[in-house]
Coordinates of N, CA and C in Angstrom, one line a residue:
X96 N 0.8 -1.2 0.0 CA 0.0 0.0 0.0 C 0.9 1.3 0.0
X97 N 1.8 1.1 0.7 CA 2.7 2.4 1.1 C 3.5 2.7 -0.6
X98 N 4.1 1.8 -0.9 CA 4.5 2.0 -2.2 C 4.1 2.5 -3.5
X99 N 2.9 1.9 -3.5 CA 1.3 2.8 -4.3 C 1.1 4.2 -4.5
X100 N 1.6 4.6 -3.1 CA 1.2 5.9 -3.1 C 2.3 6.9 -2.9
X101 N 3.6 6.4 -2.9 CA 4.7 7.8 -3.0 C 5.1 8.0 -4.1
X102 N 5.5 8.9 -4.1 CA 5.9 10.3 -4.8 C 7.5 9.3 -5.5
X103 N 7.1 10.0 -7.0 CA 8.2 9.8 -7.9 C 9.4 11.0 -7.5
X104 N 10.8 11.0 -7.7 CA 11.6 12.0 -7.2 C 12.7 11.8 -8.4
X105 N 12.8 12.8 -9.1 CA 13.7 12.9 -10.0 C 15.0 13.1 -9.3
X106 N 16.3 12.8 -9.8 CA 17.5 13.0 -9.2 C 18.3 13.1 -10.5
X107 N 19.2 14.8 -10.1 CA 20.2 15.1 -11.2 C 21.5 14.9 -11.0
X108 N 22.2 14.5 -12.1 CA 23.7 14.6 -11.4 C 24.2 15.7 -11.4
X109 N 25.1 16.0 -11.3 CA 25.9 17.3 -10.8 C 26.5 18.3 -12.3
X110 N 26.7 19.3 -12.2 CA 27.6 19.7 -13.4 C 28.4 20.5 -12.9
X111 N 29.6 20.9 -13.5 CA 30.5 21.5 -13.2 C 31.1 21.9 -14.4
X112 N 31.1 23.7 -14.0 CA 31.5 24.6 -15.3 C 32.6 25.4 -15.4
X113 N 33.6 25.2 -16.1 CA 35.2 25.8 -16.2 C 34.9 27.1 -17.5
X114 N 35.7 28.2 -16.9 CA 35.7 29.0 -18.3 C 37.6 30.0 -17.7
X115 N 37.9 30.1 -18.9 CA 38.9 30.8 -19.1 C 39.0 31.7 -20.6
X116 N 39.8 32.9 -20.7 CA 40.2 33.7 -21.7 C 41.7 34.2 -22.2
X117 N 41.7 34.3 -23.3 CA 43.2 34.7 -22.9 C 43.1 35.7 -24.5
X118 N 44.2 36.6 -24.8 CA 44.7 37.0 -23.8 C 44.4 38.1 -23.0
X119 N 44.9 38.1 -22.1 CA 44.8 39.1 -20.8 C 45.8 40.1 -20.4
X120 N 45.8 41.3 -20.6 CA 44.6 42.1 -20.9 C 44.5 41.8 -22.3
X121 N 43.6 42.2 -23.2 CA 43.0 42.4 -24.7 C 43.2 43.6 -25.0
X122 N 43.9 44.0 -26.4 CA 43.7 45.1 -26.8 C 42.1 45.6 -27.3
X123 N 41.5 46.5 -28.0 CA 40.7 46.6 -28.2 C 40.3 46.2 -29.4
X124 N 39.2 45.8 -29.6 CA 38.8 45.4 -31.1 C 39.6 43.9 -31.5
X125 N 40.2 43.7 -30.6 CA 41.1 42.2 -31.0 C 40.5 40.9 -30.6
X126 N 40.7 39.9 -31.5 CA 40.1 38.9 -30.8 C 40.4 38.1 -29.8
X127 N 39.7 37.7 -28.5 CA 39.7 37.1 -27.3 C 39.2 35.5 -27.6
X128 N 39.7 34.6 -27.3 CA 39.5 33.4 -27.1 C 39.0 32.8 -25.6
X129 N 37.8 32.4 -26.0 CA 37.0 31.9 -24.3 C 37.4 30.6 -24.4
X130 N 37.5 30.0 -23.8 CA 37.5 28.4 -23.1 C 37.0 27.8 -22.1
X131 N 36.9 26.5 -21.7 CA 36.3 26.3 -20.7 C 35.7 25.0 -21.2
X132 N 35.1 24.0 -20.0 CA 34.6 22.5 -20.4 C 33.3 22.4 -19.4
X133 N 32.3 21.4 -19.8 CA 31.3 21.2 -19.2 C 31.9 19.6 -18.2
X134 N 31.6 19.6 -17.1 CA 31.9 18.2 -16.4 C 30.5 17.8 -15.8
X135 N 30.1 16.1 -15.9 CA 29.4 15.9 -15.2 C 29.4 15.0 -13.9
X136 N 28.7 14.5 -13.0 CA 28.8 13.4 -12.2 C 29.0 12.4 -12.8
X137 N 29.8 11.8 -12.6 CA 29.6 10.1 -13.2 C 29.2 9.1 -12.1
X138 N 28.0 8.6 -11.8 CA 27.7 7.7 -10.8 C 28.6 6.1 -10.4
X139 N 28.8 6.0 -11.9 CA 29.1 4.6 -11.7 C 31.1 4.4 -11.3
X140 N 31.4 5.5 -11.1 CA 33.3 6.1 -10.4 C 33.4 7.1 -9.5
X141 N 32.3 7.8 -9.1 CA 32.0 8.7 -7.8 C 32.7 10.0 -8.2
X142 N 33.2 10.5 -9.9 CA 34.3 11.1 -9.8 C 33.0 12.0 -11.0
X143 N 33.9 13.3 -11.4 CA 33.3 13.6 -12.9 C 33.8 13.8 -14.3
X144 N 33.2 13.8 -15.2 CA 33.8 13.1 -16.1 C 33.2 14.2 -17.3
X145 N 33.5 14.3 -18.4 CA 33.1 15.5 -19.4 C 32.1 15.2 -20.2
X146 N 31.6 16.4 -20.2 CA 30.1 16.0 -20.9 C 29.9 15.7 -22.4
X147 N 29.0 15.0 -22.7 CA 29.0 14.4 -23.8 C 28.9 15.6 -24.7
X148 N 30.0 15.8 -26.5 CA 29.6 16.5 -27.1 C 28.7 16.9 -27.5
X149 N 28.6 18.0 -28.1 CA 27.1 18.4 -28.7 C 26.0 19.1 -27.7
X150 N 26.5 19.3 -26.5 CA 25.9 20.2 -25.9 C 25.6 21.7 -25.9
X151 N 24.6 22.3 -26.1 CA 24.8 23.6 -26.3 C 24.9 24.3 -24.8
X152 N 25.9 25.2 -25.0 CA 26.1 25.7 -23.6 C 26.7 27.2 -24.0
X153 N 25.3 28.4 -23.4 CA 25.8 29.7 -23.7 C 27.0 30.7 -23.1
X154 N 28.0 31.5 -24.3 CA 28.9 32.5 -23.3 C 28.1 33.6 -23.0
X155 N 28.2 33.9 -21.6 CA 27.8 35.1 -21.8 C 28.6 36.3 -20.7
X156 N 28.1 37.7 -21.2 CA 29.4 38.6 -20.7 C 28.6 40.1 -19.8
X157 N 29.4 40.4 -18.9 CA 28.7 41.1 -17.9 C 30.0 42.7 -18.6
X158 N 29.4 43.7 -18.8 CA 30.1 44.9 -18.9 C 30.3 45.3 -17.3
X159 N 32.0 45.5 -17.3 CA 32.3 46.3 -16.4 C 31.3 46.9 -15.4
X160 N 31.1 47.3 -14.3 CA 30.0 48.3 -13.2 C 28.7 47.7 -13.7
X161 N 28.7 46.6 -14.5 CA 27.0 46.1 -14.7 C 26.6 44.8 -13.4
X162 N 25.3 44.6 -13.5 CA 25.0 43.2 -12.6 C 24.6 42.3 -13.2
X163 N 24.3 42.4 -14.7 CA 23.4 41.8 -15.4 C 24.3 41.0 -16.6
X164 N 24.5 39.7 -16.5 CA 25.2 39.0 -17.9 C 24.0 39.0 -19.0
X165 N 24.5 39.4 -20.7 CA 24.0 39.1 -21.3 C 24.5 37.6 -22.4
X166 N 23.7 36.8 -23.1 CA 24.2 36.0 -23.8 C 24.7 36.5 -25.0
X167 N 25.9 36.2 -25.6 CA 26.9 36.4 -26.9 C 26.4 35.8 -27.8
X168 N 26.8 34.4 -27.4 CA 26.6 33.1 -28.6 C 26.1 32.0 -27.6
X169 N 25.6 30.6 -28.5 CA 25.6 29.4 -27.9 C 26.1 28.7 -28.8
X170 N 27.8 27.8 -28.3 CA 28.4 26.9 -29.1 C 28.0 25.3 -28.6
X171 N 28.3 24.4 -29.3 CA 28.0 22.8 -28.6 C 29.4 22.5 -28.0
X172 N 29.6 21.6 -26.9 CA 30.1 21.1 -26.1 C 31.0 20.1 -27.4
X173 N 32.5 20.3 -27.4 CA 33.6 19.1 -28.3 C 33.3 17.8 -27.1
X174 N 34.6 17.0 -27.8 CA 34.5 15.9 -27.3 C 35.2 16.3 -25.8
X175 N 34.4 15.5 -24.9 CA 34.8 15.5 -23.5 C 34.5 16.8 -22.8
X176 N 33.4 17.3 -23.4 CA 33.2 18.6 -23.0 C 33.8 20.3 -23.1
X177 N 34.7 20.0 -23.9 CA 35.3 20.9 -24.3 C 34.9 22.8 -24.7
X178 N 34.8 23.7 -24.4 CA 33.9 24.7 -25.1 C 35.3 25.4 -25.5
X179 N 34.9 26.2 -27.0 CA 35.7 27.1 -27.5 C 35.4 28.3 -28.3
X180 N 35.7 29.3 -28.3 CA 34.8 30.1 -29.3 C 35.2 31.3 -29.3
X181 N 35.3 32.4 -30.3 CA 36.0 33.5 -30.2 C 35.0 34.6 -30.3
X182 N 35.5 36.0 -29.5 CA 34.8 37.1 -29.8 C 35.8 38.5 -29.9
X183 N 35.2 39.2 -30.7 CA 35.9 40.7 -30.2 C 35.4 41.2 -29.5
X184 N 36.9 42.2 -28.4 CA 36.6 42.5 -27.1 C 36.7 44.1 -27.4
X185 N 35.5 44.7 -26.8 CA 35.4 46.4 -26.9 C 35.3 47.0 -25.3
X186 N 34.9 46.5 -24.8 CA 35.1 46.8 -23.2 C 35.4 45.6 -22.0
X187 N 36.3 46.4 -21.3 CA 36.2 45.7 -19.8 C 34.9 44.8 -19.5
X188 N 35.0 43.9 -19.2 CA 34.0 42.7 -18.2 C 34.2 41.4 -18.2
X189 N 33.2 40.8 -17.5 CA 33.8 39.2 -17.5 C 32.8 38.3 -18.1
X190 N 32.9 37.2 -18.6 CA 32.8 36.1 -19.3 C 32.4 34.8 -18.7
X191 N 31.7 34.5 -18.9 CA 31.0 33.5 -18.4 C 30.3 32.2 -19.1
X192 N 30.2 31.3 -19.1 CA 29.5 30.1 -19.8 C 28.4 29.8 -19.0
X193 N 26.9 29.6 -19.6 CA 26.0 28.6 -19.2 C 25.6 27.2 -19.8
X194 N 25.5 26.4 -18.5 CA 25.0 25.2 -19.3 C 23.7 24.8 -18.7
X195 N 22.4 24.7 -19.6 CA 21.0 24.2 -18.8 C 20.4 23.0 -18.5
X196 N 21.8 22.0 -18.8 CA 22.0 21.1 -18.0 C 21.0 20.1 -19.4
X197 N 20.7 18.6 -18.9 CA 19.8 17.8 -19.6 C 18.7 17.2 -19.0
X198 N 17.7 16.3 -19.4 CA 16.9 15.3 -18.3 C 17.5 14.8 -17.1
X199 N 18.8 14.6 -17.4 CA 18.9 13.8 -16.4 C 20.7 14.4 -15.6
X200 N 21.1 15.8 -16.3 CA 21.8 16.5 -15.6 C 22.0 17.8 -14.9
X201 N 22.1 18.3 -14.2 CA 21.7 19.6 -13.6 C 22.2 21.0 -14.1
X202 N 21.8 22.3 -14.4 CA 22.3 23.2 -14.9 C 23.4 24.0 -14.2
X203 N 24.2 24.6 -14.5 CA 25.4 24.8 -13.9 C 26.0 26.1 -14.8
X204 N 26.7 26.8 -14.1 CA 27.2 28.2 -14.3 C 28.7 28.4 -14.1
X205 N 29.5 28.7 -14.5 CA 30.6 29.1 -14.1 C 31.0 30.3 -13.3
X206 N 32.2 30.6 -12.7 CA 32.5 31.7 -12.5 C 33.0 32.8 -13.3
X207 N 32.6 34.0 -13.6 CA 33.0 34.8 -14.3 C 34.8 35.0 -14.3
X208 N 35.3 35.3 -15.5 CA 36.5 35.6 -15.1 C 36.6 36.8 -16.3
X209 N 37.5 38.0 -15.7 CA 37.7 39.3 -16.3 C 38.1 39.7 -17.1
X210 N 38.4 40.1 -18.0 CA 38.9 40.7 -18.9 C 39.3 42.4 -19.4
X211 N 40.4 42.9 -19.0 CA 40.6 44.0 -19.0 C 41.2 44.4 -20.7
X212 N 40.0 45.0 -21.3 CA 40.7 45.5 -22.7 C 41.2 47.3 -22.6
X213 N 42.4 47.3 -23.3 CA 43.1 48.4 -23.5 C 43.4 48.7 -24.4
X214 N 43.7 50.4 -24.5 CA 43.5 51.2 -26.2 C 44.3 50.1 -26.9

């Protein structure tokens, strides 16, 4: 009887979001290369492990003295989770990747990391 009546409970694995840029500082108008990989839980090694390619996962970039990141692009996840993708840089701010995760993995955000462009 008891089992009849409880509740289904979805369970996500984990994600884990890397992002880097280089170079640092950026002149202006030059191009900046972002990087960064999507990782997931792997249940069956307790460890995590890179997400399958082909995942779309957005850059997105906060202007200097702003609070608000906007989206750039959305590229797909290489093999092993890999993200790569280039932009020109016109102002100061930081860079960030989102990923919104899948059925059955959880969405995850990176930390911003900065970019100081100069004349």
């Amino acid at each position: 009887m008891f089992l009849e009546s409880a509740a289904t409970v979805s369970v996500l694995r984990d994600s884990q979001v890397s992002v880097d840029a280089t170079p640092k500082p950026v002149k202006w108008g030059r191009v900046l290369t972002v990087t960064g990989g999507v990782r997931n839980a792997d249940w069956a090694t307790g460890t995590f492990a890179g997400a399958e390619a082909g995942r779309p996962v957005s850059l997105q970039f906060r202007p200097k003295g702003s609070s608000t990141y906007c989206t750039l692009k959305t590229v797909p996840t290489a093999a092993g989770g890999a993200l790569s993708t280039t932009v020109r840089a016109y102002t100061d701010g930081s860079y960030r990747w989102s990923y919104a995760g899948t059925a059955d993995t959880a969405a995850a955000v990176s930390a911003g990391t900065f970019v100081d462009v100069v004349g």
